[in-house]
């Protein structure tokens, strides 16, 4: 394993834009939920005439679908990701719209037969209901409660209130309250393993909401403690929480 300073320097210099995780290959791993979201998304996109992908990131997951409907749009709030999504998806006819957090979706009522999202920041159920056509579907994979908290709490300490957030049953109830009918809800908890401290630095730079004030300088002692564990052959093990949700208007 490289020296601590070299691992940290590599991770700080690496690109974290978009929504790909190839940089972690060989340094960290994460099990995938059993349902295969990208495959199911591709099936649904092939069967509709209009679709909207919310919080598309750099468009990586959407781009895996071999076939798009005649009308397809995507939204993204972070400008670097929106730029990547336009470059990736524009040639395939996807209109990528940059949005503001908390703002209404810039689409007319009943615009889409299908609305999708992989790991939305905060689903706005009223807006999802509004832009769906009657009989249309919302299909998404959400982040569940206490996801990666073994890692997050290593830096921030116990977070009992935050552990209860993103509850799948509460989200399903909110969707129902907005006028949607939840037709499928599945949950999974998946093992994550980080083998070197550079992988931890990189993921905290990318997922900035995990440890919002993260910097190497601010958390140097915590990073060195992790590095010492890893050099003894003890990788950091955490668990991601995911739920698949489908709802009909």
Coordinates of N, CA and C in Angstrom, one line a residue:
X1 N 0.9 -1.2 0.0 CA 0.0 0.0 0.0 C 0.9 1.3 0.0
X2 N 0.5 2.2 -0.8 CA 1.3 3.5 -0.9 C 1.2 4.2 0.5
X3 N 2.2 5.1 0.7 CA 2.2 5.9 1.9 C 0.9 6.8 2.0
X4 N 0.5 7.1 3.3 CA -0.7 7.8 3.6 C -0.8 9.1 2.7
X5 N 0.3 9.9 2.7 CA 0.3 11.2 2.0 C 0.0 11.0 0.5
X6 N 0.6 10.0 -0.1 CA 0.4 9.7 -1.5 C -1.0 9.3 -1.8
X7 N -1.6 8.5 -1.0 CA -3.0 8.1 -1.2 C -3.9 9.3 -1.1
X8 N -3.7 10.1 -0.1 CA -4.6 11.3 0.1 C -4.4 12.3 -1.1
X9 N -3.1 12.5 -1.5 CA -2.9 13.4 -2.6 C -3.6 12.9 -3.9
X10 N -3.5 11.7 -4.2 CA -4.2 11.1 -5.4 C -5.7 11.3 -5.3
X11 N -6.2 11.1 -4.2 CA -7.7 11.2 -4.0 C -8.1 12.7 -4.1
X12 N -7.3 13.6 -3.6 CA -7.7 15.0 -3.7 C -7.6 15.5 -5.1
X13 N -6.7 15.0 -5.9 CA -6.5 15.4 -7.3 C -7.4 14.8 -8.3
X14 N -8.1 13.7 -7.9 CA -8.9 13.0 -8.8 C -10.2 13.7 -9.1
X15 N -10.7 13.5 -10.3 CA -12.0 14.1 -10.7 C -13.2 13.4 -10.0
X16 N -14.1 14.2 -9.5 CA -15.3 13.6 -8.8 C -16.6 14.1 -9.4
X17 N -16.5 14.7 -10.6 CA -17.7 15.1 -11.3 C -18.4 13.9 -11.9
X18 N -19.7 14.1 -12.3 CA -20.5 13.0 -12.9 C -20.9 12.1 -11.8
X19 N -21.4 10.9 -12.2 CA -21.9 9.9 -11.3 C -21.4 8.5 -11.5
X20 N -20.1 8.5 -12.0 CA -19.4 7.3 -12.2 C -18.5 7.0 -11.0
X21 N -18.2 5.8 -10.8 CA -17.3 5.4 -9.6 C -16.2 4.5 -10.0
X22 N -15.7 4.6 -11.3 CA -14.7 3.8 -11.8 C -13.3 4.0 -11.0
X23 N -13.2 5.2 -10.5 CA -11.9 5.5 -9.8 C -11.7 4.6 -8.6
X24 N -12.8 4.0 -8.1 CA -12.7 3.2 -6.9 C -12.3 1.7 -7.2
X25 N -12.2 1.4 -8.5 CA -11.9 0.0 -8.8 C -10.7 -0.5 -8.2
X26 N -10.8 -1.6 -7.5 CA -9.6 -2.2 -6.8 C -9.3 -1.5 -5.4
X27 N -10.1 -0.5 -5.1 CA -9.8 0.2 -3.8 C -11.0 0.1 -2.9
X28 N -12.2 0.0 -3.5 CA -13.5 -0.2 -2.7 C -14.5 -0.9 -3.6
X29 N -15.4 -1.5 -2.9 CA -16.5 -2.3 -3.6 C -17.8 -2.1 -2.9
X30 N -18.9 -2.3 -3.7 CA -20.2 -2.2 -3.1 C -21.1 -3.3 -3.7
X31 N -21.8 -4.1 -3.0 CA -22.8 -5.0 -3.5 C -23.9 -4.2 -4.1
X32 N -24.6 -4.8 -5.1 CA -25.7 -4.1 -5.8 C -27.0 -4.8 -5.3
X33 N -28.1 -4.0 -5.3 CA -29.4 -4.5 -4.9 C -29.8 -5.7 -5.9
X34 N -30.6 -6.6 -5.4 CA -30.9 -7.8 -6.2 C -31.7 -7.5 -7.4
X35 N -32.4 -6.4 -7.5 CA -33.4 -6.2 -8.6 C -32.8 -5.7 -9.9
X36 N -31.6 -5.1 -9.9 CA -31.0 -4.7 -11.1 C -31.7 -3.5 -11.7
X37 N -31.5 -2.3 -11.1 CA -32.3 -1.1 -11.5 C -32.0 -0.7 -12.9
X38 N -30.8 -0.7 -13.4 CA -30.5 -0.3 -14.8 C -31.2 -1.1 -15.8
X39 N -31.3 -2.4 -15.6 CA -32.0 -3.3 -16.5 C -33.5 -3.1 -16.5
X40 N -34.1 -2.9 -15.3 CA -35.5 -2.6 -15.2 C -35.8 -1.3 -15.8
X41 N -34.9 -0.3 -15.6 CA -35.2 1.0 -16.2 C -35.2 0.9 -17.7
X42 N -34.2 0.2 -18.3 CA -34.2 0.1 -19.7 C -35.5 -0.6 -20.3
X43 N -36.0 -1.5 -19.6 CA -37.3 -2.2 -20.0 C -38.4 -1.2 -20.0
X44 N -38.5 -0.4 -19.0 CA -39.6 0.6 -18.9 C -39.4 1.7 -20.0
X45 N -38.2 2.2 -20.2 CA -38.0 3.2 -21.2 C -38.4 2.7 -22.6
X46 N -38.2 1.4 -22.8 CA -38.5 0.9 -24.2 C -40.0 0.8 -24.4
X47 N -40.8 0.9 -23.3 CA -42.2 0.7 -23.5 C -43.1 1.9 -23.4
X48 N -42.5 3.1 -23.4 CA -43.3 4.4 -23.3 C -42.9 5.3 -24.4
X49 N -43.7 6.4 -24.6 CA -43.4 7.4 -25.6 C -42.8 8.7 -25.1
X50 N -42.8 8.8 -23.7 CA -42.2 10.0 -23.1 C -41.7 9.7 -21.7
X51 N -40.6 10.3 -21.4 CA -40.0 10.0 -20.1 C -39.2 11.2 -19.6
X52 N -39.1 11.2 -18.2 CA -38.3 12.3 -17.6 C -37.4 11.6 -16.5
X53 N -36.1 11.8 -16.5 CA -35.2 11.3 -15.5 C -34.8 12.4 -14.6
X54 N -35.1 12.3 -13.3 CA -34.8 13.3 -12.4 C -33.4 13.1 -11.7
X55 N -32.7 14.2 -11.4 CA -31.4 14.1 -10.8 C -30.5 13.1 -11.5
X56 N -30.3 13.3 -12.7 CA -29.6 12.3 -13.6 C -28.2 12.2 -13.4
X57 N -27.6 13.1 -12.6 CA -26.1 13.1 -12.4 C -25.4 13.5 -13.7
X58 N -24.4 12.7 -14.1 CA -23.8 12.9 -15.4 C -24.5 12.1 -16.5
X59 N -25.6 11.5 -16.2 CA -26.4 10.8 -17.2 C -25.9 9.3 -17.4
X60 N -25.0 8.9 -16.5 CA -24.4 7.6 -16.7 C -25.4 6.4 -16.7
X61 N -26.3 6.4 -15.7 CA -27.2 5.3 -15.6 C -28.3 5.4 -16.7
X62 N -28.8 6.5 -17.0 CA -29.7 6.7 -18.1 C -29.1 6.2 -19.4
X63 N -27.9 6.5 -19.6 CA -27.2 6.2 -20.9 C -27.0 4.7 -21.1
X64 N -27.2 3.9 -20.0 CA -27.1 2.4 -20.2 C -28.2 1.9 -21.0
X65 N -29.4 2.6 -21.0 CA -30.5 2.0 -21.7 C -30.3 2.0 -23.2
X66 N -30.5 0.9 -23.9 CA -30.2 0.9 -25.3 C -31.2 1.7 -26.2
X67 N -32.4 1.9 -25.6 CA -33.4 2.5 -26.4 C -34.1 3.6 -25.6
X68 N -34.4 4.7 -26.2 CA -35.1 5.8 -25.5 C -36.4 6.1 -26.2
X69 N -37.4 6.6 -25.5 CA -38.7 7.0 -26.1 C -38.5 8.2 -27.0
X70 N -39.5 8.5 -27.8 CA -39.3 9.6 -28.7 C -39.1 11.0 -28.0
X71 N -39.7 11.1 -26.8 CA -39.6 12.3 -26.0 C -38.9 11.9 -24.7
X72 N -37.8 12.5 -24.5 CA -37.1 12.2 -23.2 C -36.3 13.4 -22.7
X73 N -36.5 13.7 -21.4 CA -35.8 14.8 -20.8 C -35.1 14.3 -19.5
X74 N -34.2 15.1 -19.0 CA -33.5 14.8 -17.8 C -33.2 16.1 -17.0
X75 N -33.2 16.0 -15.7 CA -32.9 17.2 -14.9 C -31.7 16.9 -14.1
X76 N -30.9 18.0 -13.8 CA -29.8 17.9 -12.9 C -29.5 19.3 -12.3
X77 N -29.3 19.4 -11.0 CA -29.1 20.7 -10.3 C -27.7 21.1 -10.2
X78 N -26.7 20.2 -10.3 CA -25.3 20.6 -10.1 C -24.7 20.9 -11.4
X79 N -24.3 22.1 -11.7 CA -23.8 22.5 -13.0 C -22.7 21.6 -13.6
X80 N -21.7 21.1 -12.9 CA -20.7 20.2 -13.6 C -21.3 18.9 -14.0
X81 N -22.3 18.4 -13.3 CA -23.0 17.2 -13.7 C -23.9 17.4 -14.9
X82 N -24.6 18.6 -14.9 CA -25.5 18.9 -16.0 C -24.7 19.0 -17.3
X83 N -23.5 19.6 -17.2 CA -22.6 19.7 -18.4 C -22.2 18.3 -18.9
X84 N -21.8 17.4 -18.0 CA -21.5 16.1 -18.4 C -22.7 15.4 -19.0
X85 N -23.8 15.5 -18.4 CA -25.0 14.9 -18.9 C -25.4 15.3 -20.3
X86 N -25.2 16.6 -20.6 CA -25.5 17.2 -21.9 C -24.5 16.5 -22.9
X87 N -23.2 16.5 -22.5 CA -22.2 15.9 -23.4 C -22.5 14.4 -23.7
X88 N -23.0 13.7 -22.7 CA -23.2 12.3 -22.8 C -24.5 12.0 -23.5
X89 N -25.5 12.7 -23.2 CA -26.9 12.3 -23.7 C -27.4 13.1 -24.8
X90 N -26.8 14.3 -25.1 CA -27.3 15.2 -26.1 C -27.4 14.5 -27.5
X91 N -26.4 13.8 -27.9 CA -26.4 13.2 -29.2 C -27.5 12.1 -29.3
X92 N -28.0 11.6 -28.2 CA -29.1 10.6 -28.2 C -30.4 11.2 -28.1
X93 N -30.5 12.6 -28.2 CA -31.8 13.2 -28.2 C -32.4 13.6 -26.9
X94 N -31.6 13.5 -25.8 CA -32.1 13.8 -24.5 C -31.9 15.3 -24.2
X95 N -33.0 15.9 -23.8 CA -32.9 17.3 -23.4 C -32.6 17.4 -21.9
X96 N -31.4 17.9 -21.6 CA -31.0 18.0 -20.2 C -31.2 19.4 -19.7
X97 N -32.0 19.5 -18.6 CA -32.4 20.8 -18.1 C -31.8 21.0 -16.7
X98 N -31.1 22.1 -16.6 CA -30.5 22.4 -15.3 C -31.6 23.0 -14.4
X99 N -31.8 22.5 -13.2 CA -32.8 22.9 -12.3 C -32.2 23.5 -11.0
X100 N -33.0 24.1 -10.2 CA -32.6 24.6 -8.9 C -33.3 23.8 -7.8
X101 N -32.5 23.5 -6.7 CA -33.1 22.7 -5.7 C -34.3 23.3 -5.1
X102 N -35.4 22.5 -4.9 CA -36.6 23.0 -4.3 C -37.5 23.7 -5.3
X103 N -37.1 24.0 -6.5 CA -37.9 24.7 -7.5 C -38.9 23.7 -8.2
X104 N -40.0 24.3 -8.7 CA -40.9 23.4 -9.5 C -40.2 22.9 -10.7
X105 N -40.6 21.8 -11.2 CA -40.1 21.2 -12.4 C -40.5 22.1 -13.6
X106 N -39.6 22.4 -14.5 CA -40.0 23.3 -15.7 C -40.7 22.6 -16.8
X107 N -41.7 21.9 -16.5 CA -42.5 21.1 -17.5 C -44.0 21.3 -17.2
X108 N -44.8 21.2 -18.3 CA -46.2 21.4 -18.1 C -46.8 20.2 -17.4
X109 N -48.0 20.4 -16.9 CA -48.8 19.3 -16.3 C -48.9 18.1 -17.3
X110 N -48.9 16.9 -16.7 CA -49.1 15.7 -17.5 C -48.3 15.6 -18.8
X111 N -47.0 15.9 -18.6 CA -46.0 15.9 -19.7 C -45.5 14.5 -20.1
X112 N -45.4 13.6 -19.1 CA -44.6 12.4 -19.2 C -45.4 11.2 -18.8
X113 N -45.2 10.1 -19.6 CA -45.7 8.8 -19.3 C -45.0 8.1 -18.2
X114 N -43.7 8.4 -18.1 CA -42.8 7.8 -17.1 C -41.9 8.8 -16.5
X115 N -41.7 8.8 -15.2 CA -40.8 9.6 -14.5 C -39.9 8.7 -13.7
X116 N -38.5 8.8 -13.8 CA -37.6 7.9 -13.2 C -36.6 8.7 -12.4
X117 N -35.8 8.0 -11.6 CA -34.7 8.6 -10.9 C -33.9 7.5 -10.2
X118 N -32.6 7.7 -10.2 CA -31.7 6.8 -9.4 C -31.1 7.7 -8.4
X119 N -31.4 7.5 -7.1 CA -30.9 8.2 -6.0 C -31.2 9.7 -6.0
X120 N -32.5 10.0 -6.1 CA -32.9 11.5 -6.1 C -32.5 12.1 -4.8
X121 N -32.2 13.4 -4.9 CA -31.8 14.1 -3.7 C -32.9 14.2 -2.7
X122 N -34.1 14.6 -3.1 CA -35.3 14.7 -2.3 C -36.5 14.7 -3.2
X123 N -37.2 13.5 -3.3 CA -38.3 13.4 -4.2 C -39.4 14.4 -3.9
X124 N -39.8 15.2 -4.8 CA -41.0 16.1 -4.7 C -42.2 15.4 -5.2
X125 N -42.9 14.8 -4.4 CA -44.0 13.9 -4.8 C -45.1 14.7 -5.5
X126 N -45.4 15.9 -5.0 CA -46.4 16.7 -5.7 C -46.0 17.1 -7.1
X127 N -44.8 17.4 -7.3 CA -44.3 17.7 -8.7 C -44.3 16.5 -9.6
X128 N -43.9 15.4 -9.0 CA -43.9 14.1 -9.8 C -45.3 13.8 -10.2
X129 N -46.2 13.9 -9.3 CA -47.6 13.7 -9.7 C -48.1 14.6 -10.7
X130 N -47.7 15.9 -10.6 CA -48.2 16.9 -11.6 C -47.7 16.6 -13.0
X131 N -46.4 16.3 -13.2 CA -45.9 16.1 -14.5 C -46.2 14.7 -15.1
X132 N -46.7 13.8 -14.3 CA -47.0 12.5 -14.9 C -48.4 12.6 -15.5
X133 N -48.5 11.8 -16.6 CA -49.8 11.7 -17.3 C -50.7 10.8 -16.4
X134 N -52.0 10.9 -16.5 CA -52.9 10.0 -15.8 C -52.6 8.5 -16.3
X135 N -52.4 7.6 -15.4 CA -52.0 6.3 -15.7 C -50.5 6.1 -15.8
X136 N -49.7 7.2 -15.8 CA -48.3 7.1 -15.9 C -47.6 6.6 -14.6
X137 N -46.3 6.3 -14.7 CA -45.6 5.6 -13.6 C -44.4 6.4 -13.2
X138 N -44.1 6.4 -11.9 CA -42.8 6.8 -11.3 C -42.1 5.5 -11.0
X139 N -40.8 5.4 -11.4 CA -40.0 4.2 -11.2 C -38.6 4.7 -10.8
X140 N -38.2 4.3 -9.6 CA -36.9 4.8 -9.1 C -36.3 3.9 -8.1
X141 N -35.0 4.1 -7.9 CA -34.2 3.5 -6.8 C -33.7 4.7 -5.9
X142 N -34.2 4.6 -4.6 CA -33.8 5.6 -3.7 C -32.8 5.1 -2.7
X143 N -32.1 6.1 -2.1 CA -31.2 5.8 -1.0 C -32.0 5.6 0.3
X144 N -31.8 4.6 1.0 CA -32.5 4.3 2.2 C -31.9 4.8 3.5
X145 N -32.5 4.5 4.7 CA -32.0 5.0 5.9 C -30.7 4.5 6.4
X146 N -29.9 5.4 7.0 CA -28.6 5.0 7.6 C -27.6 4.4 6.6
X147 N -27.7 4.9 5.3 CA -26.8 4.4 4.3 C -25.4 4.9 4.5
X148 N -24.5 3.9 4.5 CA -23.0 4.2 4.7 C -22.7 4.9 6.0
X149 N -23.6 4.7 7.0 CA -23.4 5.4 8.3 C -22.2 4.9 9.1
X150 N -21.8 3.7 8.9 CA -20.6 3.2 9.6 C -19.4 4.1 9.2
X151 N -19.4 4.6 7.9 CA -18.3 5.5 7.5 C -18.6 6.9 8.0
X152 N -19.8 7.4 7.8 CA -20.2 8.7 8.1 C -20.0 9.0 9.6
X153 N -20.4 8.1 10.4 CA -20.3 8.3 11.9 C -18.8 8.1 12.4
X154 N -18.0 7.5 11.6 CA -16.5 7.5 12.0 C -16.0 9.0 12.1
X155 N -16.6 9.8 11.2 CA -16.1 11.2 11.2 C -17.0 12.1 12.0
X156 N -18.3 11.9 12.1 CA -19.3 12.8 12.7 C -19.8 12.3 14.1
X157 N -19.5 11.1 14.5 CA -20.0 10.6 15.7 C -21.5 10.1 15.5
X158 N -22.1 9.6 16.6 CA -23.5 9.1 16.4 C -24.5 10.1 15.9
X159 N -25.4 9.6 15.0 CA -26.4 10.5 14.4 C -27.7 9.8 14.5
X160 N -28.3 9.7 15.7 CA -29.5 9.0 15.9 C -30.7 9.5 15.1
X161 N -30.8 10.8 15.0 CA -32.0 11.4 14.3 C -31.8 11.2 12.8
X162 N -30.6 11.4 12.3 CA -30.4 11.2 10.9 C -30.6 9.8 10.4
X163 N -30.3 8.8 11.3 CA -30.5 7.4 11.0 C -31.9 7.1 10.7
X164 N -32.9 7.9 11.1 CA -34.3 7.6 10.9 C -34.8 8.2 9.6
X165 N -34.0 9.0 8.9 CA -34.4 9.7 7.7 C -34.4 8.7 6.5
X166 N -35.1 9.1 5.4 CA -35.2 8.3 4.2 C -35.9 7.0 4.4
X167 N -36.8 6.9 5.3 CA -37.5 5.6 5.6 C -38.4 5.3 4.4
X168 N -38.3 4.1 3.8 CA -39.1 3.7 2.7 C -40.6 3.8 2.9
X169 N -41.0 3.3 4.1 CA -42.4 3.4 4.3 C -42.9 4.8 4.4
X170 N -42.1 5.7 5.0 CA -42.5 7.1 5.1 C -42.6 7.7 3.7
X171 N -41.6 7.4 2.8 CA -41.6 7.9 1.5 C -42.8 7.4 0.7
X172 N -43.2 6.1 0.9 CA -44.3 5.5 0.2 C -45.6 6.3 0.7
X173 N -45.7 6.6 2.0 CA -46.8 7.3 2.5 C -46.9 8.7 1.9
X174 N -45.8 9.3 1.7 CA -45.8 10.7 1.2 C -46.2 10.6 -0.3
X175 N -45.8 9.6 -1.0 CA -46.2 9.5 -2.4 C -47.7 9.3 -2.5
X176 N -48.3 8.4 -1.6 CA -49.7 8.2 -1.6 C -50.5 9.5 -1.2
X177 N -49.9 10.3 -0.3 CA -50.6 11.5 0.1 C -50.6 12.5 -1.1
X178 N -49.6 12.4 -2.0 CA -49.6 13.3 -3.1 C -50.5 12.9 -4.3
X179 N -51.2 11.7 -4.1 CA -52.1 11.3 -5.1 C -51.6 10.1 -5.9
X180 N -50.5 9.6 -5.6 CA -49.9 8.4 -6.3 C -50.3 7.1 -5.6
X181 N -50.4 6.0 -6.4 CA -50.6 4.7 -5.8 C -49.3 3.9 -5.9
X182 N -48.8 3.6 -4.8 CA -47.5 2.8 -4.7 C -47.8 1.3 -5.1
X183 N -47.2 0.8 -6.2 CA -47.5 -0.5 -6.6 C -46.3 -1.5 -6.3
X184 N -45.2 -1.0 -5.9 CA -44.1 -1.9 -5.6 C -43.1 -1.1 -4.7
X185 N -42.6 -1.8 -3.7 CA -41.7 -1.2 -2.7 C -40.8 -2.4 -2.2
X186 N -39.5 -2.3 -2.6 CA -38.6 -3.4 -2.1 C -37.3 -2.7 -1.5
X187 N -36.8 -3.4 -0.5 CA -35.6 -2.8 0.2 C -34.4 -3.8 0.1
X188 N -33.2 -3.2 0.3 CA -32.0 -4.0 0.3 C -30.9 -3.2 1.1
X189 N -30.1 -4.0 1.8 CA -28.9 -3.5 2.5 C -27.7 -4.2 1.9
X190 N -26.8 -3.4 1.4 CA -25.7 -3.9 0.6 C -24.3 -3.6 1.3
X191 N -23.4 -4.6 1.3 CA -22.1 -4.4 1.9 C -21.2 -3.5 1.1
X192 N -20.5 -2.6 1.7 CA -19.5 -1.7 1.1 C -18.2 -2.0 1.8
X193 N -17.1 -2.0 1.1 CA -15.8 -2.3 1.7 C -14.8 -1.2 1.1
X194 N -14.1 -0.5 2.0 CA -13.1 0.4 1.6 C -11.7 -0.1 2.0
X195 N -10.8 -0.2 1.1 CA -9.5 -0.9 1.4 C -8.4 0.1 1.6
X196 N -8.5 1.3 1.2 CA -7.4 2.3 1.5 C -8.0 3.7 1.8
X197 N -7.3 4.5 2.4 CA -7.8 5.8 2.9 C -8.1 6.7 1.7
X198 N -7.3 6.5 0.6 CA -7.6 7.3 -0.6 C -9.0 7.1 -1.1
X199 N -9.5 5.9 -1.0 CA -10.9 5.6 -1.4 C -11.9 6.4 -0.5
X200 N -11.6 6.5 0.7 CA -12.5 7.2 1.7 C -12.5 8.7 1.3
X201 N -11.3 9.3 1.1 CA -11.2 10.7 0.8 C -11.9 11.0 -0.5
X202 N -11.8 10.2 -1.5 CA -12.5 10.4 -2.8 C -14.0 10.3 -2.6
X203 N -14.5 9.3 -1.9 CA -15.9 9.2 -1.8 C -16.5 10.4 -1.0
X204 N -15.8 10.9 0.0 CA -16.3 12.0 0.7 C -16.2 13.3 0.0
X205 N -15.3 13.4 -1.0 CA -15.3 14.6 -1.9 C -16.5 14.5 -2.9
X206 N -16.8 13.3 -3.3 CA -17.9 13.1 -4.3 C -19.3 13.2 -3.6
X207 N -19.5 12.5 -2.6 CA -20.8 12.5 -1.8 C -20.7 13.5 -0.7
X208 N -20.7 14.8 -1.1 CA -20.4 15.9 -0.2 C -21.4 16.0 1.0
X209 N -22.6 15.4 0.8 CA -23.6 15.5 1.8 C -23.4 14.5 3.0
X210 N -22.5 13.5 2.8 CA -22.2 12.6 3.8 C -21.5 13.2 5.0
X211 N -20.4 14.0 4.8 CA -19.7 14.7 5.8 C -19.6 16.1 5.3
X212 N -20.6 17.0 5.5 CA -20.7 18.3 4.7 C -19.5 19.2 4.9
X213 N -18.8 19.1 6.0 CA -17.6 20.0 6.2 C -16.3 19.3 6.0
X214 N -16.4 18.2 5.2 CA -15.2 17.4 5.1 C -14.0 18.1 4.4
X215 N -12.9 18.0 5.0 CA -11.6 18.3 4.3 C -10.5 17.4 5.0
X216 N -9.5 17.2 4.3 CA -8.4 16.3 4.9 C -7.9 17.0 6.1
X217 N -7.7 18.3 6.1 CA -7.1 19.0 7.2 C -8.0 18.9 8.4
X218 N -9.3 19.0 8.2 CA -10.3 19.0 9.3 C -10.4 17.7 10.0
X219 N -10.2 16.6 9.2 CA -10.4 15.3 9.7 C -9.1 14.4 9.6
X220 N -8.0 15.0 9.7 CA -6.7 14.3 9.5 C -6.6 13.2 10.5
X221 N -6.9 13.4 11.8 CA -6.7 12.4 12.8 C -7.6 11.2 12.5
X222 N -8.9 11.4 12.1 CA -9.8 10.3 11.8 C -9.3 9.6 10.6
X223 N -8.8 10.3 9.6 CA -8.2 9.6 8.4 C -7.0 8.8 8.7
X224 N -6.1 9.3 9.6 CA -4.9 8.5 10.0 C -5.3 7.3 10.8
X225 N -6.4 7.4 11.6 CA -6.8 6.2 12.3 C -7.4 5.1 11.4
X226 N -8.1 5.5 10.4 CA -8.6 4.6 9.4 C -7.4 4.0 8.6
X227 N -6.4 4.8 8.3 CA -5.3 4.3 7.5 C -4.5 3.2 8.3
X228 N -4.3 3.5 9.6 CA -3.7 2.5 10.5 C -4.4 1.2 10.5
X229 N -5.7 1.2 10.6 CA -6.6 0.0 10.6 C -6.4 -0.7 9.3
X230 N -6.5 0.0 8.2 CA -6.4 -0.7 6.9 C -5.0 -1.3 6.7
X231 N -4.0 -0.7 7.2 CA -2.6 -1.3 7.0 C -2.5 -2.5 7.9
X232 N -3.3 -2.7 8.9 CA -3.3 -3.9 9.7 C -4.2 -5.0 9.0
X233 N -4.8 -4.7 7.8 CA -5.6 -5.7 7.2 C -7.1 -5.6 7.6
X234 N -7.5 -4.5 8.1 CA -8.9 -4.3 8.5 C -9.6 -3.2 7.6
X235 N -10.2 -3.6 6.5 CA -10.9 -2.6 5.7 C -12.0 -2.0 6.4
X236 N -12.5 -0.9 6.0 CA -13.7 -0.3 6.6 C -14.9 -0.9 5.9
X237 N -15.7 -1.5 6.7 CA -17.0 -2.1 6.1 C -18.2 -1.3 6.5
X238 N -19.0 -0.9 5.5 CA -20.2 -0.1 5.8 C -21.3 -0.8 5.0
X239 N -22.5 -0.3 5.1 CA -23.6 -0.9 4.3 C -24.5 0.2 3.7
X240 N -24.7 0.1 2.4 CA -25.6 1.0 1.8 C -27.1 0.5 1.9
X241 N -28.0 1.4 2.0 CA -29.4 1.1 2.0 C -30.1 1.6 0.8
X242 N -30.9 0.8 0.1 CA -31.5 1.1 -1.1 C -33.0 0.6 -1.1
X243 N -33.9 1.4 -1.7 CA -35.2 0.8 -2.0 C -35.7 1.2 -3.4
X244 N -36.3 0.2 -3.9 CA -37.0 0.4 -5.2 C -38.4 0.7 -5.0
X245 N -38.9 1.7 -5.7 CA -40.2 2.2 -5.5 C -40.9 2.5 -6.9
X246 N -42.1 2.0 -7.1 CA -42.9 2.3 -8.3 C -44.2 2.7 -7.8
X247 N -44.7 3.7 -8.5 CA -46.0 4.3 -8.2 C -46.7 4.7 -9.5
X248 N -48.0 4.7 -9.4 CA -48.8 5.1 -10.6 C -49.7 6.3 -10.3
X249 N -49.8 7.2 -11.3 CA -50.8 8.2 -11.1 C -52.2 7.8 -11.6

